[in-house]
Amino acid sequence: LNVLGSSLEICSLNPLTGWFRDGYCRTDSGDQGVHVVCATMTKTFLTFTKSRGNDLSTRRGGFPGLNPGDRWCLCAGRWREAMVANSAPLVVMKATHEKTLQINSLQELMVNQVTRPRQHHGHPEARAVTEHFFIYKRKKKKKTKKKQKKKQKK
């Protein structure tokens, strides 16, 4: 089951992800990292995880290297670490396994979720990631403009 209590959906087949490399963010007792969070990669997260010693952006061996917009099954603990550092990638709720709820709350995941279905050919979720970034920037600019107007009135 996923974190919403319904059937777990595929996270990604290209690149092929999951502990079992079947596209699903499922786990078993051999998965020490608990790779159960389906997330859409962002440049911020890829930089963050590389700084922590887990370079997901560089191609090596059979690993393709990830780009912003790619979906990947992340370790629940690493996602939490990134969230605390304000670097969390966006979560695909329907493809995130319920086991993550032992580490991350549903509210934390929902605050950082992908809000649009896949629509782009090159990078899945690229539009949602871009829109998420610009919505954040827009809100920040509005707050800044309001503060400037208040200062001018004083």
mmCIF file of C-alpha atoms in Angstrom:
data_model
loop_
_atom_site.group_PDB
_atom_site.id
_atom_site.type_symbol
_atom_site.label_atom_id
_atom_site.label_comp_id
_atom_site.label_asym_id
_atom_site.label_seq_id
_atom_site.Cartn_x
_atom_site.Cartn_y
_atom_site.Cartn_z
ATOM 1 C CA LEU A 1 0.000 0.000 0.000
ATOM 2 C CA ASN A 2 1.003 3.618 -0.472
ATOM 3 C CA VAL A 3 0.957 6.373 2.183
ATOM 4 C CA LEU A 4 -2.626 7.236 1.205
ATOM 5 C CA GLY A 5 -3.808 3.664 1.884
ATOM 6 C CA SER A 6 -4.415 2.669 -1.741
ATOM 7 C CA SER A 7 -2.477 0.407 -4.119
ATOM 8 C CA LEU A 8 1.163 1.354 -4.598
ATOM 9 C CA GLU A 9 1.757 2.835 -8.053
ATOM 10 C CA ILE A 10 4.908 2.628 -10.173
ATOM 11 C CA CYS A 11 7.455 5.318 -9.360
ATOM 12 C CA SER A 12 9.611 5.084 -12.489
ATOM 13 C CA LEU A 13 10.537 2.656 -15.243
ATOM 14 C CA ASN A 14 12.893 5.140 -16.930
ATOM 15 C CA PRO A 15 15.172 5.398 -15.098
ATOM 16 C CA LEU A 16 14.331 2.005 -13.590
ATOM 17 C CA THR A 17 14.137 2.462 -9.833
ATOM 18 C CA GLY A 18 13.252 0.585 -6.676
ATOM 19 C CA TRP A 19 15.091 -1.763 -4.328
ATOM 20 C CA PHE A 20 13.983 -4.621 -6.608
ATOM 21 C CA ARG A 21 14.536 -2.550 -9.792
ATOM 22 C CA ASP A 22 10.935 -3.121 -10.791
ATOM 23 C CA GLY A 23 9.804 0.512 -10.771
ATOM 24 C CA TYR A 24 8.103 0.299 -7.365
ATOM 25 C CA CYS A 25 9.327 1.770 -4.076
ATOM 26 C CA ARG A 26 8.992 -1.485 -2.128
ATOM 27 C CA THR A 27 11.346 -2.930 0.449
ATOM 28 C CA ASP A 28 12.318 -6.068 2.348
ATOM 29 C CA SER A 29 14.553 -6.930 5.294
ATOM 30 C CA GLY A 30 17.685 -6.718 3.107
ATOM 31 C CA ASP A 31 17.035 -3.063 2.258
ATOM 32 C CA GLN A 32 18.979 -1.302 5.009
ATOM 33 C CA GLY A 33 18.211 2.118 3.501
ATOM 34 C CA VAL A 34 14.436 1.545 3.275
ATOM 35 C CA HIS A 35 14.076 2.879 -0.317
ATOM 36 C CA VAL A 36 10.356 3.687 -0.105
ATOM 37 C CA VAL A 37 9.928 7.399 -0.916
ATOM 38 C CA CYS A 38 9.125 8.060 -4.577
ATOM 39 C CA ALA A 39 10.475 11.526 -5.272
ATOM 40 C CA THR A 40 10.989 13.796 -8.230
ATOM 41 C CA MET A 41 14.602 14.884 -8.271
ATOM 42 C CA THR A 42 15.510 18.556 -8.016
ATOM 43 C CA LYS A 43 18.862 20.236 -8.500
ATOM 44 C CA THR A 44 18.777 21.283 -4.835
ATOM 45 C CA PHE A 45 18.289 17.717 -3.627
ATOM 46 C CA LEU A 46 20.892 16.234 -5.974
ATOM 47 C CA THR A 47 23.438 18.767 -4.705
ATOM 48 C CA PHE A 48 22.421 18.087 -1.104
ATOM 49 C CA THR A 49 22.703 14.304 -1.319
ATOM 50 C CA LYS A 50 26.050 14.560 -3.142
ATOM 51 C CA SER A 51 27.338 16.727 -0.277
ATOM 52 C CA ARG A 52 26.331 13.894 2.066
ATOM 53 C CA GLY A 53 28.366 11.326 0.129
ATOM 54 C CA ASN A 54 25.612 9.869 -2.062
ATOM 55 C CA ASP A 55 26.151 11.167 -5.596
ATOM 56 C CA LEU A 56 22.987 10.344 -7.531
ATOM 57 C CA SER A 57 23.715 12.668 -10.443
ATOM 58 C CA THR A 58 26.832 10.971 -11.841
ATOM 59 C CA ARG A 59 26.548 8.048 -14.266
ATOM 60 C CA ARG A 60 28.598 5.001 -13.208
ATOM 61 C CA GLY A 61 28.389 1.303 -14.036
ATOM 62 C CA GLY A 62 24.762 0.378 -14.693
ATOM 63 C CA PHE A 63 23.515 3.447 -12.832
ATOM 64 C CA PRO A 64 22.344 6.123 -15.298
ATOM 65 C CA GLY A 65 22.855 9.161 -13.081
ATOM 66 C CA LEU A 66 19.789 11.234 -12.243
ATOM 67 C CA ASN A 67 18.674 14.639 -13.488
ATOM 68 C CA PRO A 68 16.184 17.141 -12.111
ATOM 69 C CA GLY A 69 12.730 15.858 -13.028
ATOM 70 C CA ASP A 70 13.633 12.150 -12.819
ATOM 71 C CA ARG A 71 11.680 10.033 -10.342
ATOM 72 C CA TRP A 72 13.625 7.811 -7.950
ATOM 73 C CA CYS A 73 12.973 5.683 -4.859
ATOM 74 C CA LEU A 74 14.816 7.350 -2.002
ATOM 75 C CA CYS A 75 15.767 6.129 1.437
ATOM 76 C CA ALA A 76 13.144 7.329 3.923
ATOM 77 C CA GLY A 77 15.867 8.598 6.261
ATOM 78 C CA ARG A 78 17.709 10.537 3.543
ATOM 79 C CA TRP A 79 14.452 12.181 2.439
ATOM 80 C CA ARG A 80 13.838 13.205 6.061
ATOM 81 C CA GLU A 81 17.386 14.565 6.364
ATOM 82 C CA ALA A 82 16.847 16.627 3.194
ATOM 83 C CA MET A 83 13.469 17.869 4.433
ATOM 84 C CA VAL A 84 14.992 19.119 7.684
ATOM 85 C CA ALA A 85 17.669 20.899 5.599
ATOM 86 C CA ASN A 86 14.995 22.469 3.322
ATOM 87 C CA SER A 87 16.330 20.432 0.384
ATOM 88 C CA ALA A 88 13.681 17.724 0.055
ATOM 89 C CA PRO A 89 12.628 16.666 -3.430
ATOM 90 C CA LEU A 90 8.906 16.508 -4.232
ATOM 91 C CA VAL A 91 7.123 13.320 -3.149
ATOM 92 C CA VAL A 92 4.872 11.271 -5.424
ATOM 93 C CA MET A 93 2.338 10.182 -2.799
ATOM 94 C CA LYS A 94 0.639 7.362 -4.732
ATOM 95 C CA ALA A 95 4.017 5.744 -5.458
ATOM 96 C CA THR A 96 5.460 6.160 -1.929
ATOM 97 C CA HIS A 97 5.251 3.034 0.231
ATOM 98 C CA GLU A 98 3.430 3.224 3.563
ATOM 99 C CA LYS A 99 6.569 2.016 5.386
ATOM 100 C CA THR A 100 7.949 5.566 5.197
ATOM 101 C CA LEU A 101 5.307 6.572 7.747
ATOM 102 C CA GLN A 102 7.507 4.876 10.378
ATOM 103 C CA ILE A 103 10.035 7.677 9.737
ATOM 104 C CA ASN A 104 8.171 10.550 8.028
ATOM 105 C CA SER A 105 4.715 11.853 8.866
ATOM 106 C CA LEU A 106 1.942 12.043 6.296
ATOM 107 C CA GLN A 107 1.775 15.807 6.860
ATOM 108 C CA GLU A 108 5.516 16.225 6.118
ATOM 109 C CA LEU A 109 5.130 14.237 2.917
ATOM 110 C CA MET A 110 2.008 16.138 1.840
ATOM 111 C CA VAL A 111 3.676 19.531 2.306
ATOM 112 C CA ASN A 112 6.370 18.370 -0.115
ATOM 113 C CA GLN A 113 4.266 16.501 -2.680
ATOM 114 C CA VAL A 114 4.088 16.677 -6.457
ATOM 115 C CA THR A 115 0.804 18.364 -7.331
ATOM 116 C CA ARG A 116 0.525 17.651 -11.069
ATOM 117 C CA PRO A 117 0.567 14.390 -13.026
ATOM 118 C CA ARG A 118 3.381 13.589 -15.451
ATOM 119 C CA GLN A 119 3.139 15.761 -18.539
ATOM 120 C CA HIS A 120 6.599 16.241 -20.007
ATOM 121 C CA HIS A 121 8.416 13.949 -22.392
ATOM 122 C CA GLY A 122 12.046 14.606 -21.421
ATOM 123 C CA HIS A 123 11.842 14.719 -17.644
ATOM 124 C CA PRO A 124 8.793 13.419 -15.801
ATOM 125 C CA GLU A 125 7.395 16.004 -13.401
ATOM 126 C CA ALA A 126 9.619 18.719 -14.870
ATOM 127 C CA ARG A 127 6.667 21.062 -15.167
ATOM 128 C CA ALA A 128 5.537 20.406 -11.581
ATOM 129 C CA VAL A 129 9.045 20.989 -10.247
ATOM 130 C CA THR A 130 9.341 24.194 -12.259
ATOM 131 C CA GLU A 131 5.903 25.405 -11.174
ATOM 132 C CA HIS A 132 6.653 24.561 -7.542
ATOM 133 C CA PHE A 133 9.823 26.664 -7.742
ATOM 134 C CA PHE A 134 8.132 29.623 -9.404
ATOM 135 C CA ILE A 135 5.147 29.569 -7.048
ATOM 136 C CA TYR A 136 7.606 29.687 -4.152
ATOM 137 C CA LYS A 137 9.549 32.547 -5.775
ATOM 138 C CA ARG A 138 6.329 34.435 -6.535
ATOM 139 C CA LYS A 139 5.153 34.176 -2.902
ATOM 140 C CA LYS A 140 8.542 35.310 -1.675
ATOM 141 C CA LYS A 141 8.518 38.341 -4.022
ATOM 142 C CA LYS A 142 5.001 39.336 -2.889
ATOM 143 C CA LYS A 143 6.084 39.242 0.761
ATOM 144 C CA THR A 144 9.164 41.325 -0.059
ATOM 145 C CA LYS A 145 7.059 43.905 -1.933
ATOM 146 C CA LYS A 146 4.623 44.153 1.005
ATOM 147 C CA LYS A 147 7.521 44.743 3.411
ATOM 148 C CA GLN A 148 8.944 47.444 1.114
ATOM 149 C CA LYS A 149 5.574 49.228 0.937
ATOM 150 C CA LYS A 150 5.273 49.177 4.745
ATOM 151 C CA LYS A 151 8.751 50.682 5.085
ATOM 152 C CA GLN A 152 7.890 53.422 2.569
ATOM 153 C CA LYS A 153 4.753 54.351 4.547
ATOM 154 C CA LYS A 154 6.783 54.801 7.760
#
